[in-house]
PDB file of C-alpha atoms in Angstrom:
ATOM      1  CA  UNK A1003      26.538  -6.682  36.238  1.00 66.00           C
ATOM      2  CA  UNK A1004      23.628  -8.894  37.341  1.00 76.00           C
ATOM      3  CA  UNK A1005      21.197  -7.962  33.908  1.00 92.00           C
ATOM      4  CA  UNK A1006      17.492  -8.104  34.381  1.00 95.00           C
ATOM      5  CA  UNK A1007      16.779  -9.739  38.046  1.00 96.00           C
ATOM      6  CA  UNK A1008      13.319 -11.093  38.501  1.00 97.00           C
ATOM      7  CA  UNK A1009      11.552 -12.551  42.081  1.00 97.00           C
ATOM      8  CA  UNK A1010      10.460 -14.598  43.368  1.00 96.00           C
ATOM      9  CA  UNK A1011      11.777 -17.703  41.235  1.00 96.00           C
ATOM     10  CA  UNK A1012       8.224 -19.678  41.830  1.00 97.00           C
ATOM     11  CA  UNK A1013       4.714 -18.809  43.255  1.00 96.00           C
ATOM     12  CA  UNK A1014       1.548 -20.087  44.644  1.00 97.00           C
ATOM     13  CA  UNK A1015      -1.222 -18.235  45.229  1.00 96.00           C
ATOM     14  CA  UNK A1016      -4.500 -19.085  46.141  1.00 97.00           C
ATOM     15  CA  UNK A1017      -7.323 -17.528  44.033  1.00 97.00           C
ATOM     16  CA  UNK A1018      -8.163 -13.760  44.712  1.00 97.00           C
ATOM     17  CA  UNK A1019      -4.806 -12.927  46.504  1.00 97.00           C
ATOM     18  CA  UNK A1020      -2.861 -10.144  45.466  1.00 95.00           C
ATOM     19  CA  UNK A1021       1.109 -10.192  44.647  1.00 95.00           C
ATOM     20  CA  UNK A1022       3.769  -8.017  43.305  1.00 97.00           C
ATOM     21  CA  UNK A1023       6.044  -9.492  40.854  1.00 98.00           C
ATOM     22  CA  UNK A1024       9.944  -7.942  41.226  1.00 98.00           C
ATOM     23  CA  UNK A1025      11.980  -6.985  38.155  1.00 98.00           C
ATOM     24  CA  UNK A1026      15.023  -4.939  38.551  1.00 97.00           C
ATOM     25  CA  UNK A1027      18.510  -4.355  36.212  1.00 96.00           C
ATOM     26  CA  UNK A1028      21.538  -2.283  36.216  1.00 95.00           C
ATOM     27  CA  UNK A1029      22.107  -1.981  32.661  1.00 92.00           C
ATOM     28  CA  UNK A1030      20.573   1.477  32.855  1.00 92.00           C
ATOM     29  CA  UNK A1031      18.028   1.134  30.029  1.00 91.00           C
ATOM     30  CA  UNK A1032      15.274   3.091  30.024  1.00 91.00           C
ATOM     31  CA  UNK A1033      13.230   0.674  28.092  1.00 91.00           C
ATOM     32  CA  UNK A1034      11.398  -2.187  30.079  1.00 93.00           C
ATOM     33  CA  UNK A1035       9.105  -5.228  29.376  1.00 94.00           C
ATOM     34  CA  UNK A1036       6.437  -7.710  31.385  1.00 97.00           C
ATOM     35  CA  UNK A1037       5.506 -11.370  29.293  1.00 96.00           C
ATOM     36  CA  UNK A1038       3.895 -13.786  29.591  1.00 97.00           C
ATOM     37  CA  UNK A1039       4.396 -17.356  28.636  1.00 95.00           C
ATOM     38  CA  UNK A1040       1.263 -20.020  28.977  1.00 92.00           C
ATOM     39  CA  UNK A1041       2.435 -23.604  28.046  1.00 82.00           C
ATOM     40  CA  UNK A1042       3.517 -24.012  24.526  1.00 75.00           C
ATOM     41  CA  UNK A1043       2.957 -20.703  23.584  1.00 79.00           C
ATOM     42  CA  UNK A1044       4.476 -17.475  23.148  1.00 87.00           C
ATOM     43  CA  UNK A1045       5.262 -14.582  24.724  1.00 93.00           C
ATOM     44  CA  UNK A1046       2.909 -11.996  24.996  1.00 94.00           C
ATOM     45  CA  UNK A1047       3.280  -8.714  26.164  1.00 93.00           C
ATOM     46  CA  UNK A1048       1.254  -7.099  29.126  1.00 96.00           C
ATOM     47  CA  UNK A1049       3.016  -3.641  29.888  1.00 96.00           C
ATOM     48  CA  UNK A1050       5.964  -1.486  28.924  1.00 93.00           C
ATOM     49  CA  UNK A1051       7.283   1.271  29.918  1.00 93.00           C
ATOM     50  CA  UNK A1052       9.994   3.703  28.115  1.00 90.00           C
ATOM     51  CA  UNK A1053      11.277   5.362  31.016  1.00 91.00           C
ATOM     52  CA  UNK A1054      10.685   6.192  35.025  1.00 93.00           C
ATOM     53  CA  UNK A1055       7.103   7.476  35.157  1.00 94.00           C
ATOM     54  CA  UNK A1056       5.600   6.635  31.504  1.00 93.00           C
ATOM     55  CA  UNK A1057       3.704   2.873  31.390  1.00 95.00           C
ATOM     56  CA  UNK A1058       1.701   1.400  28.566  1.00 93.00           C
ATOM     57  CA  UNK A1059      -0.637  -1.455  28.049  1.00 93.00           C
ATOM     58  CA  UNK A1060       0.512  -4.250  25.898  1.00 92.00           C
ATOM     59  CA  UNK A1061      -1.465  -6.840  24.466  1.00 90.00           C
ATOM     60  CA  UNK A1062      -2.984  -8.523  27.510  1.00 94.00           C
ATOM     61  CA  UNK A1063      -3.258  -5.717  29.924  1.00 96.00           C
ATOM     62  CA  UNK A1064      -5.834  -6.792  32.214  1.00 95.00           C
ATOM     63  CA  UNK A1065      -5.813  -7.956  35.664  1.00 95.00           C
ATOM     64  CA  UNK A1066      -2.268  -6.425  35.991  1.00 97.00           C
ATOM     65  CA  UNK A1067      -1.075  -3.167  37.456  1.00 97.00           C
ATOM     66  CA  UNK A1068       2.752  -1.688  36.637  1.00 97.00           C
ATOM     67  CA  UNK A1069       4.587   1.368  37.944  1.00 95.00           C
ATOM     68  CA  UNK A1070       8.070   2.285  37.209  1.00 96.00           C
ATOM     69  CA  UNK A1071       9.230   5.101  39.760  1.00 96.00           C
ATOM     70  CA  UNK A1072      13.102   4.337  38.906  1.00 96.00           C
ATOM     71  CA  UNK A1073      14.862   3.418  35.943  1.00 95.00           C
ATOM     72  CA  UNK A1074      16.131   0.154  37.808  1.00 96.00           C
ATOM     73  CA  UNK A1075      12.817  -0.946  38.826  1.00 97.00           C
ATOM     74  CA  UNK A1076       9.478  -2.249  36.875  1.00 98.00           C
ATOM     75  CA  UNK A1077       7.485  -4.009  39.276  1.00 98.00           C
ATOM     76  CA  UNK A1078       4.072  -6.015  38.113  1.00 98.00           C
ATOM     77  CA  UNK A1079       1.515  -6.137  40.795  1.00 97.00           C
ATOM     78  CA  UNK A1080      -1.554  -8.592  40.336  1.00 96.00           C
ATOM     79  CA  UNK A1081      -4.377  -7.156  42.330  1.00 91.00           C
ATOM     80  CA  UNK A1082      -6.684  -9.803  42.521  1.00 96.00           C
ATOM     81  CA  UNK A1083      -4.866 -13.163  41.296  1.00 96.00           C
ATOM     82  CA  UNK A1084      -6.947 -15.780  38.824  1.00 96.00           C
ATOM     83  CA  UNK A1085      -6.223 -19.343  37.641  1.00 96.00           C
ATOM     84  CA  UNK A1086      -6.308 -17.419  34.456  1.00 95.00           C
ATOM     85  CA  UNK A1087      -2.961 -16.285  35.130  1.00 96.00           C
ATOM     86  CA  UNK A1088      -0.869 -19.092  36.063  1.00 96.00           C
ATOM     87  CA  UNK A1089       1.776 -18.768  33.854  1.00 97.00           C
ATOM     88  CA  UNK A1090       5.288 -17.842  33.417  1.00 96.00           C
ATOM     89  CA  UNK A1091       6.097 -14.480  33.653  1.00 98.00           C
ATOM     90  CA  UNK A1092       9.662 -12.602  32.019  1.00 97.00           C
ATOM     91  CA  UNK A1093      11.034  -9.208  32.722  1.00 97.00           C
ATOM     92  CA  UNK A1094      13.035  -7.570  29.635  1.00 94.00           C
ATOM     93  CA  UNK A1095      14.997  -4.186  29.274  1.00 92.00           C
ATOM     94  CA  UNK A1096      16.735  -2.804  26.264  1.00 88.00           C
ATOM     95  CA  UNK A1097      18.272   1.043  25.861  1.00 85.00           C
ATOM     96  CA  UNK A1098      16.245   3.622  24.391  1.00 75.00           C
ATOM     97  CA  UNK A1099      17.588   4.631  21.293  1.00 67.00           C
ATOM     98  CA  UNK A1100      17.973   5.436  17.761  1.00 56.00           C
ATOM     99  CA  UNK A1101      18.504   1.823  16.492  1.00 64.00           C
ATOM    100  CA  UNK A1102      15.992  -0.341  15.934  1.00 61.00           C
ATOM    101  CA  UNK A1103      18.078  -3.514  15.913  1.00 68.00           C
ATOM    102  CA  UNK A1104      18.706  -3.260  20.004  1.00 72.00           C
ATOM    103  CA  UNK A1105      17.334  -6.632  21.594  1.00 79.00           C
ATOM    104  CA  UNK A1106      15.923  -6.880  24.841  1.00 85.00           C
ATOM    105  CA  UNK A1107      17.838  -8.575  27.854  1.00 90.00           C
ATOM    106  CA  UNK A1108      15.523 -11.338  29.183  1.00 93.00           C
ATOM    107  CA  UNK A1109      15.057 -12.043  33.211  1.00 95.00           C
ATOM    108  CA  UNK A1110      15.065 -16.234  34.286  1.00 94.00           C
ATOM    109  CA  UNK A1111      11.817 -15.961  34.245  1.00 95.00           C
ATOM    110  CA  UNK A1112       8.734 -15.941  37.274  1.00 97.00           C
ATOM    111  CA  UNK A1113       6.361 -18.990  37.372  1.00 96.00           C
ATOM    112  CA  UNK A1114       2.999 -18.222  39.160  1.00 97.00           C
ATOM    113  CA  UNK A1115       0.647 -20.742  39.911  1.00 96.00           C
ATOM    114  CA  UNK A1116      -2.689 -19.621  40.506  1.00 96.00           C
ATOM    115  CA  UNK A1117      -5.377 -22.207  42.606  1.00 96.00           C
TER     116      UNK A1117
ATOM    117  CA  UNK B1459      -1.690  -3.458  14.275  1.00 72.00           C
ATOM    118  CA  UNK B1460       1.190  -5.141  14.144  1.00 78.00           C
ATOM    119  CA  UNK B1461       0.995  -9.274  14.114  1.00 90.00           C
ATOM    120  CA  UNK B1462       3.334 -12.318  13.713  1.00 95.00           C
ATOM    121  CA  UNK B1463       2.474 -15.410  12.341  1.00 95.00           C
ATOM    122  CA  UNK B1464       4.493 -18.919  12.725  1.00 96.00           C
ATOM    123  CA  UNK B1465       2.530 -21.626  11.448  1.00 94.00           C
ATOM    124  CA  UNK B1466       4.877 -24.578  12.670  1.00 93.00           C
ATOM    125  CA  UNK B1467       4.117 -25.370  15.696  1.00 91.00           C
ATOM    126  CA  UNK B1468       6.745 -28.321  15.798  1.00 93.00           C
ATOM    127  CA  UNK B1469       9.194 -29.524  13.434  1.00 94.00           C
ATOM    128  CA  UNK B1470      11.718 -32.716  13.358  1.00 96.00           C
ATOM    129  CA  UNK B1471      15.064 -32.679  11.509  1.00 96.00           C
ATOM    130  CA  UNK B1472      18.119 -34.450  10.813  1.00 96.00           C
ATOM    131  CA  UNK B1473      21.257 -33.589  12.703  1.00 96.00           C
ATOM    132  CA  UNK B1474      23.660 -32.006  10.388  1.00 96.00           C
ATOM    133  CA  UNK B1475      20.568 -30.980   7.962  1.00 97.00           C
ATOM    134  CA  UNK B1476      19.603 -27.661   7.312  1.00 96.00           C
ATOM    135  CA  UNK B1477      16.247 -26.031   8.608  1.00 97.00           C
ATOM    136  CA  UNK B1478      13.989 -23.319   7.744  1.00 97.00           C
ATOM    137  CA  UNK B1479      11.465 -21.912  10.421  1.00 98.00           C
ATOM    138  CA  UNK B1480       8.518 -19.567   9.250  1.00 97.00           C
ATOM    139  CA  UNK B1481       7.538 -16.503  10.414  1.00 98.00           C
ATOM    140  CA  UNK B1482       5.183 -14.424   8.497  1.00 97.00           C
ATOM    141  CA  UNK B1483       4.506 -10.434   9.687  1.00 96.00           C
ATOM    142  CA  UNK B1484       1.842  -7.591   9.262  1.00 95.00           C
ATOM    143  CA  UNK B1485       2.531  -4.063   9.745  1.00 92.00           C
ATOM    144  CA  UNK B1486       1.452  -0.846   8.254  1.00 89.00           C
ATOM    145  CA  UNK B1487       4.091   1.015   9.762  1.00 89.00           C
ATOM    146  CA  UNK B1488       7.708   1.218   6.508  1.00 89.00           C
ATOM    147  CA  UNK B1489       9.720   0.989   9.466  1.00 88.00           C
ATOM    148  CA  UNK B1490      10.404  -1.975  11.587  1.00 90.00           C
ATOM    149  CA  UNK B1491      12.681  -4.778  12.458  1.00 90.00           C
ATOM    150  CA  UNK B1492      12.531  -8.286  13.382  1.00 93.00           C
ATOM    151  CA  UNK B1493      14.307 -10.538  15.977  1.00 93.00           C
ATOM    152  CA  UNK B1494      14.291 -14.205  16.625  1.00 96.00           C
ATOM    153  CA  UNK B1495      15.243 -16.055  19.903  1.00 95.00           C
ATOM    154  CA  UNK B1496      15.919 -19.016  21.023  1.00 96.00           C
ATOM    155  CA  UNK B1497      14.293 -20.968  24.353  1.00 95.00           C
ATOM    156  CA  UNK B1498      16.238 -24.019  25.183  1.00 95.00           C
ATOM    157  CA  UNK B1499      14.284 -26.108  27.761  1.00 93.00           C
ATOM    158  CA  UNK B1500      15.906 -23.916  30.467  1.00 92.00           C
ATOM    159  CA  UNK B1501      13.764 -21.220  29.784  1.00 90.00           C
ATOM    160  CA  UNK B1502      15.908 -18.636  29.199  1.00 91.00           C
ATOM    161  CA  UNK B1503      15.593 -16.276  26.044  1.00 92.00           C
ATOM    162  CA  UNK B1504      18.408 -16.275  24.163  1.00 93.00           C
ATOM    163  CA  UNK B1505      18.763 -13.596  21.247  1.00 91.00           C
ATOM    164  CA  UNK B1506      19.839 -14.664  17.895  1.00 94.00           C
ATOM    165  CA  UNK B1507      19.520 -12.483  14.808  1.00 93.00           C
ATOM    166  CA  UNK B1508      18.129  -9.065  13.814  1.00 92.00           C
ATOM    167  CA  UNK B1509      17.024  -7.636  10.802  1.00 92.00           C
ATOM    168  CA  UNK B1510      15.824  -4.366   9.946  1.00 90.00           C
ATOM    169  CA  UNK B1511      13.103  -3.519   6.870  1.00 91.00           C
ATOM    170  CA  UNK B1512      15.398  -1.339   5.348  1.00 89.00           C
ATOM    171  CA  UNK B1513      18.327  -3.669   5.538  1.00 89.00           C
ATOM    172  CA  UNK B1514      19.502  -3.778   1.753  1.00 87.00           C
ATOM    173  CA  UNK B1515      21.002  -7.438   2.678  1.00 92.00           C
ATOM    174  CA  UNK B1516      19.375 -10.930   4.815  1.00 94.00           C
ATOM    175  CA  UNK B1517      21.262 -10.987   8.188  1.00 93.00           C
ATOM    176  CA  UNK B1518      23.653 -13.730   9.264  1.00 94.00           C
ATOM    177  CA  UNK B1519      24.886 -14.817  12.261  1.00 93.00           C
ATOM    178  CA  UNK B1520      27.157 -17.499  12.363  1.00 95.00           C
ATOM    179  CA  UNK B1521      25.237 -21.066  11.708  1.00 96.00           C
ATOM    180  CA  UNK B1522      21.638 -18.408  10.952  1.00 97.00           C
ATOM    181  CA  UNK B1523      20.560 -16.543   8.729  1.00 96.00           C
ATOM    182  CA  UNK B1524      17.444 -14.688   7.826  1.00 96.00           C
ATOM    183  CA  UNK B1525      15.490 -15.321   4.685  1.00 96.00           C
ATOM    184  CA  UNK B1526      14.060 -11.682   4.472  1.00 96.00           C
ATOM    185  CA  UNK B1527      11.625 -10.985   1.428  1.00 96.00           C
ATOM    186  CA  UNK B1528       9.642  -7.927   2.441  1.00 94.00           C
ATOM    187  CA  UNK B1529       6.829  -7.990  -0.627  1.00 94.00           C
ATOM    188  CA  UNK B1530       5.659 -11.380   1.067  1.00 95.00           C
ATOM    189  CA  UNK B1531       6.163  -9.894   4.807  1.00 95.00           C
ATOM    190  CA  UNK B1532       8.537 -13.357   5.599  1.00 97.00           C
ATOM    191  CA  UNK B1533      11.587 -13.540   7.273  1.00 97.00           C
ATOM    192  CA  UNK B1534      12.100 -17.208   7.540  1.00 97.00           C
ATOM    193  CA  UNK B1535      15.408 -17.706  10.001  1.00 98.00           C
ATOM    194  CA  UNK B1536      17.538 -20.879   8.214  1.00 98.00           C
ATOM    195  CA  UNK B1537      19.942 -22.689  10.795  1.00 97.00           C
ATOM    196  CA  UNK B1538      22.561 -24.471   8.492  1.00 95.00           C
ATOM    197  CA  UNK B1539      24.192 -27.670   9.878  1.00 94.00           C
ATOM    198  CA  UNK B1540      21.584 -28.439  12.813  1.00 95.00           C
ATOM    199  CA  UNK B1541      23.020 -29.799  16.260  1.00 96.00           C
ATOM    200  CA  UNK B1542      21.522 -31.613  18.766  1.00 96.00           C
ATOM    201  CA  UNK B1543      22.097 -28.157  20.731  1.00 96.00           C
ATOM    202  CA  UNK B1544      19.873 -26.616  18.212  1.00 97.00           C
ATOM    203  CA  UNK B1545      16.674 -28.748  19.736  1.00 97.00           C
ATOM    204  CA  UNK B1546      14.647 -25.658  21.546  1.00 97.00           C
ATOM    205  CA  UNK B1547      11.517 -23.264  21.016  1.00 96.00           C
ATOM    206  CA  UNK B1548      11.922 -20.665  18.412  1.00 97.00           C
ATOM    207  CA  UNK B1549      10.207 -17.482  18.650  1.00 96.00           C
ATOM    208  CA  UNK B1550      10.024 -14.596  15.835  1.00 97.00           C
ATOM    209  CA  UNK B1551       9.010 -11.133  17.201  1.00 94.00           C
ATOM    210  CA  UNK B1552       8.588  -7.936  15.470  1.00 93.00           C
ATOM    211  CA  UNK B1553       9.150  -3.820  16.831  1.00 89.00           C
ATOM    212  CA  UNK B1554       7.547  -1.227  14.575  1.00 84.00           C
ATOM    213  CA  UNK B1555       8.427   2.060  15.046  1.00 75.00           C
ATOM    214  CA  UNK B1556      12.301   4.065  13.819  1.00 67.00           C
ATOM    215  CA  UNK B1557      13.380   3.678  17.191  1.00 66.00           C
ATOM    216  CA  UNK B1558      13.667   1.096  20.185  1.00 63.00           C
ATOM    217  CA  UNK B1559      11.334   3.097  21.749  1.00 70.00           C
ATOM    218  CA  UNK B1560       8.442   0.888  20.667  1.00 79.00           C
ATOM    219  CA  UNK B1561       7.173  -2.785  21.805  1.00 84.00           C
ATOM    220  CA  UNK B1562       8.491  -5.751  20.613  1.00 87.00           C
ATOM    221  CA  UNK B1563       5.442  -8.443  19.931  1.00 91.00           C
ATOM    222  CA  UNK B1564       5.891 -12.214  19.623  1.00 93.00           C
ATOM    223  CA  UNK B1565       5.043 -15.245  17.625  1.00 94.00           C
ATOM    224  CA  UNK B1566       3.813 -18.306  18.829  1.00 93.00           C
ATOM    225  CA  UNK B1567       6.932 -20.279  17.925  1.00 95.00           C
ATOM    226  CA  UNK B1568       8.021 -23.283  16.776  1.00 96.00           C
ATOM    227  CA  UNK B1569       9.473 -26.241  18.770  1.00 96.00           C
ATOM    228  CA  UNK B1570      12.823 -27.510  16.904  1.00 97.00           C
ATOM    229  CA  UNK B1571      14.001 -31.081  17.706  1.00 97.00           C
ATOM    230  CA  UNK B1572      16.834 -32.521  16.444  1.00 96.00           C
ATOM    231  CA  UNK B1573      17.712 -35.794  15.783  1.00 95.00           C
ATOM    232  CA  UNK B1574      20.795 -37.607  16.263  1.00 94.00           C
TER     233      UNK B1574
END
């Protein structure tokens, strides 16, 4: 098993450019995550998404687009990139179910410079 | 809405000493559970302990365990016997909701370095 896959590795983009960020696993969990990370600071959550076809905004929604046609795939799409958003970016999965105590699985990590 | 607090943003400690990192919660919601994790300088996320608001006893895992006192909303995760392996960001992080169905929400850690 690969986990949670996440690419490209490193970006640069200039200013107003628009990119899709890649996040796949093969854990089959229906649960999936986008973060991110600014320097020093924690995570913070932008969109989930408990199965293929059902998305929700997190806590800093905007400026991001997600989709999630297949349970393998949960792909974040900037549409118009900012400065703003240079920062590193994690994918995360867990299984949907009746326990609270399941932890996500973490991608490396995408780091997106903005200019 | 559901918020964590860590109010150490960096902390220094002896190797072989014992350490306490804070994490202070709010919820409204009776049911919920709380993770930490572990960010070495690699960057990677690494899960260490989980407990849930109706666990009757703190969770332990190996060299942590979770200080869990639910009238003050804390769950304070204790590493006994620090390393020089220990040095890394620390990150509590808190799901509401019965299931795993729900988000999981982050603090703004704490940066652990260890001295030799």
């Amino acid at each position: 098993n690969a986990g949670v896959t996440q690419t490209p590795k490193f970006q640069v983009l200039k200013t107003g450019q628009s990119m899709t960020l890649q996040c796949a696993q093969d854990m089959n969990h229906e649960y999936m995550s986008w973060y991110r990370q600014d320097p020093g600071m924690g995570l913070r959550l932008i969109h989930y998404s408990v199965g293929a076809g059902i998305t929700d905004q997190g806590e800093v929604p905007n400026g991001y687009n997600v989709s999630r046609s297949t349970t393998e795939d949960f792909p974040l799409r900037l549409l118009s990139a900012a400065p703003s958003q240079t920062s590193v970016y994690f994918c995360a999965s867990s299984p949907l179910l009746l326990r609270m105590q399941e932890t996500q699985y973490f991608g490396p990590g995408t780091r997106l410079l903005v200019l | 809405a559901q918020k964590i607090t860590q109010t150490q943003p960096g902390m220094f400690v002896q190797e072989k000493e014992a350490v306490t990192l804070d994490c202070t919660y709010d919820t409204s919601d009776p049911s919920y559970g709380l993770f930490w994790y572990k960010q070495p300088s690699s960057g990677e996320m690494i899960f260490l302990i989980y407990q849930g608001s109706y666990d009757q006893q703190n969770a332990t895992e190996g060299r942590y365990s979770l200080n869990f006192q639910k009238a003050r909303k804390s769950a304070n995760l204790v590493i006994s016997a620090s390393q020089l392996g220990d040095s890394a960001m620390y990150f509590c992080a808190m799901r509401e909701g019965p299931s795993s169905a729900s988000k999981i929400i982050f603090g703004s850690g704490t940066r652990l370095s260890i001295r030799p």
